[in-house]
PDB file of C-alpha atoms in Angstrom:
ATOM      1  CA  UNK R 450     -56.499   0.648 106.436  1.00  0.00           C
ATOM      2  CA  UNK R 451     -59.193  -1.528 107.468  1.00  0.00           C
ATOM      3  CA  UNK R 452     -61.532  -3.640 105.414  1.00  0.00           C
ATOM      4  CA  UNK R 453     -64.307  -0.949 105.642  1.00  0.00           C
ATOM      5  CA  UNK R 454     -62.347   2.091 104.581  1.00  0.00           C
ATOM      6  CA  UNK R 455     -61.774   3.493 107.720  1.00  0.00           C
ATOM      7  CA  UNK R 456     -57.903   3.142 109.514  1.00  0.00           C
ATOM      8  CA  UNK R 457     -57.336   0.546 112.145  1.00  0.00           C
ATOM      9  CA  UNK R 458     -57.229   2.427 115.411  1.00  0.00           C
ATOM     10  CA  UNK R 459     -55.525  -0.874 116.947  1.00  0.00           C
ATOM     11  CA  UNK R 460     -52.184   0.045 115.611  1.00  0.00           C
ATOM     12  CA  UNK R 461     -52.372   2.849 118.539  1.00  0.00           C
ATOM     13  CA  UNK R 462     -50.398   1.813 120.883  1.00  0.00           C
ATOM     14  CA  UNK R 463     -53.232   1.414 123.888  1.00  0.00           C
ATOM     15  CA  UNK R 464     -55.868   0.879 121.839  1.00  0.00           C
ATOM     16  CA  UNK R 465     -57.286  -2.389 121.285  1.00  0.00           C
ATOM     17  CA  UNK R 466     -60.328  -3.779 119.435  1.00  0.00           C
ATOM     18  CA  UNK R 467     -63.356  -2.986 122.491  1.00  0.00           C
ATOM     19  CA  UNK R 468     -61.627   0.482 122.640  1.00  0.00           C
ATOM     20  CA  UNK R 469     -61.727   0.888 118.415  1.00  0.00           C
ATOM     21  CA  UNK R 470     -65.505  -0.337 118.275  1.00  0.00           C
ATOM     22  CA  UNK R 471     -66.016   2.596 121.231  1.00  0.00           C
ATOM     23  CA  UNK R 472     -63.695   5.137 119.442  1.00  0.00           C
ATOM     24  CA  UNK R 473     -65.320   4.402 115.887  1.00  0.00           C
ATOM     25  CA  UNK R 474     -69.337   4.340 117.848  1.00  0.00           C
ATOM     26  CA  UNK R 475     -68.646   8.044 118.186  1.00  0.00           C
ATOM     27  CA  UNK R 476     -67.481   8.801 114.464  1.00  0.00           C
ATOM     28  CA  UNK R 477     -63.634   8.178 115.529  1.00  0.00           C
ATOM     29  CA  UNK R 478     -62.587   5.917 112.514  1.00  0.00           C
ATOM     30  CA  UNK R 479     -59.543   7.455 111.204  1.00  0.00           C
ATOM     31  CA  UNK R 480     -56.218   8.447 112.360  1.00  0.00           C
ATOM     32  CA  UNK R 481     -56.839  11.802 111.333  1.00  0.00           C
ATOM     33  CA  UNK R 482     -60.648  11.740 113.754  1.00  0.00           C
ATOM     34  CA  UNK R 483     -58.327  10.701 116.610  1.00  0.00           C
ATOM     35  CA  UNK R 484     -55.903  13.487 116.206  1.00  0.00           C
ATOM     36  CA  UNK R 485     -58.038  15.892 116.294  1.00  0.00           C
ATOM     37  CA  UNK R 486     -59.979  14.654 119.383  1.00  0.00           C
ATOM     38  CA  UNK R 487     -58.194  15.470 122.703  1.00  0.00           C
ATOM     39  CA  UNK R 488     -57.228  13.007 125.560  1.00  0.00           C
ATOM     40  CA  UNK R 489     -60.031  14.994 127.929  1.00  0.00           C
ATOM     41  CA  UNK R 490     -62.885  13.878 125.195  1.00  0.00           C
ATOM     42  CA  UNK R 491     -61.877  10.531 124.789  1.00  0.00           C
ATOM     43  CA  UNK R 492     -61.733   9.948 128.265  1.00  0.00           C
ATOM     44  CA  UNK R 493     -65.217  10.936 128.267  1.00  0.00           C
ATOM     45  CA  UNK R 494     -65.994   8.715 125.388  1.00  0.00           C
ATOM     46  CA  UNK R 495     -64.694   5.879 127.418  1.00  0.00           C
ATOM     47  CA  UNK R 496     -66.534   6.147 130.136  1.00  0.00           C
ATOM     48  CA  UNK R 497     -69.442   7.101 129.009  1.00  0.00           C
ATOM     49  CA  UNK R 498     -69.691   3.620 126.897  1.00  0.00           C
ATOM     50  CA  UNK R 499     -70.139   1.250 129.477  1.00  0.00           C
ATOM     51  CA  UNK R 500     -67.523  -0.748 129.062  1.00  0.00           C
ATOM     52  CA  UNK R 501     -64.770  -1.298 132.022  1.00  0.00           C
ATOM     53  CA  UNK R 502     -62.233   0.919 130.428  1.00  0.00           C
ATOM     54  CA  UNK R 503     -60.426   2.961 133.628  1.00  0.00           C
ATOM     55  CA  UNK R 504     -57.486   1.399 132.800  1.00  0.00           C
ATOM     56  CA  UNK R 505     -57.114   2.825 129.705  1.00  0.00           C
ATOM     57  CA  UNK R 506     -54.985   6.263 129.271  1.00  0.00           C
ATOM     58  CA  UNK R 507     -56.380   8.445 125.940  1.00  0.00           C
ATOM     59  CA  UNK R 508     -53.045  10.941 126.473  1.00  0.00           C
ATOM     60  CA  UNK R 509     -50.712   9.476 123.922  1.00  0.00           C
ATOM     61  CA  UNK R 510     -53.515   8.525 121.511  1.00  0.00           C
ATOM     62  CA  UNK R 511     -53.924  11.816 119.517  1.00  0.00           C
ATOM     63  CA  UNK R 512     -49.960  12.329 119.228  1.00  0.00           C
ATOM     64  CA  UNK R 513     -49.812   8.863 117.784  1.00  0.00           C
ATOM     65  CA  UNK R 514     -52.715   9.420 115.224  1.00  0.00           C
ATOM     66  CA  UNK R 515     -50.897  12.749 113.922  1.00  0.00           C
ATOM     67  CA  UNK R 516     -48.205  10.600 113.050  1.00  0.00           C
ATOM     68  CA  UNK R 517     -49.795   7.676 111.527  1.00  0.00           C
ATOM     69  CA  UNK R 518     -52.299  10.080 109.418  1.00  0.00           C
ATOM     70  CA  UNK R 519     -48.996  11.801 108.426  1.00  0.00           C
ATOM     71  CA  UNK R 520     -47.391   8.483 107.657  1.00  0.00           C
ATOM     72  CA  UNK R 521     -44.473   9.125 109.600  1.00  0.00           C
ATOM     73  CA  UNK R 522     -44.432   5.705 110.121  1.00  0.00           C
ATOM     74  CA  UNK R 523     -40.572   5.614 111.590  1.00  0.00           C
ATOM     75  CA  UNK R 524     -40.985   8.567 113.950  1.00  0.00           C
ATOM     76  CA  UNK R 525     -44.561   6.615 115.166  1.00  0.00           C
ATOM     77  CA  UNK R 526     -42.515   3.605 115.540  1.00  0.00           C
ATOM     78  CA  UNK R 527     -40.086   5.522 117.647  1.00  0.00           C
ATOM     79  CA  UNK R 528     -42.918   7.058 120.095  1.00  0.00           C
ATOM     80  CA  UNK R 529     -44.098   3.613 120.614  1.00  0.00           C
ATOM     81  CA  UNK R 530     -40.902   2.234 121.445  1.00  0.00           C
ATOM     82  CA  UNK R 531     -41.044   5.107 124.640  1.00  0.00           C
ATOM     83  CA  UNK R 532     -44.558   3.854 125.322  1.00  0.00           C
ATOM     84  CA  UNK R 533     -45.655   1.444 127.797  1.00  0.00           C
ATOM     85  CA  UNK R 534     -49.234   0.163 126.881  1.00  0.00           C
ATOM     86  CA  UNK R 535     -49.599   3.893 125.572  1.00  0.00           C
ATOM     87  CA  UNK R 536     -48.823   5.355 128.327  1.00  0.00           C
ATOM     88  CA  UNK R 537     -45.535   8.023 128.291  1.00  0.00           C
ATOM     89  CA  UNK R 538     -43.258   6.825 130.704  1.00  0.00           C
ATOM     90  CA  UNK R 539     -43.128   8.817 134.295  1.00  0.00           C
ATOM     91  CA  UNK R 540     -40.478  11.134 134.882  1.00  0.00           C
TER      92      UNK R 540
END
C-alpha cells in the first residue's frame, strides 16, 4: 500500500506514476477501483487528462488489479511475466 492508504497502482504492469496520479484524479486508488473499471473507461480517462498518454494500453490493467486486490500475488507475477509493458502479447 501506499503512504496515503490507497494501493500503488505502479505495481501494474503499464502503469507508471503520471498514469497513477491520472487513474487516482478520477477516484481510481485501489486495486480493487481498477478492477472494476473497464479498459474502454480508462482509455477515456486517459485521454481525457491531457497528458500524452496514446501509448498507453488500459486492457491488461483491470485483470492485473483482480489479482493484486485478491493477493494472488504468484499468479499476478505470472501474468506479468506474459506482459510486455502491459500489453498481452499478439497472437
Amino acid at each position: 500500500k501506499a503512504a496515503s492508504g490507497n494501493d500503488d497502482l505502479t505495481k501494474i504492469e503499464g502503469i507508471g506514476k503520471k498514469i497513477a496520479g491520472v487513474l487516482q484524479a478520477e477516484n481510481i486508488i485501489s486495486y480493487a477501483d481498477l478492477a472494476k473499471a473497464t479498459a474502454k473507461k480508462i482509455r477515456t480517462i486517459l485521454d481525457k487528462s491531457g497528458v500524452n498518454l496514446k501509448l498507453s494500453d488500459p486492457t491488461t490493467w483491470p485483470a492485473q488489479a483482480k489479482l493484486a486486490a485478491a493477493e494472488k500475488l504468484e499468479e499476478l507475477k505470472r501474468l506479468q511475466a506474459e506482459l510486455k509493458g502491459g500489453k498481452a502479447p499478439a497472437k
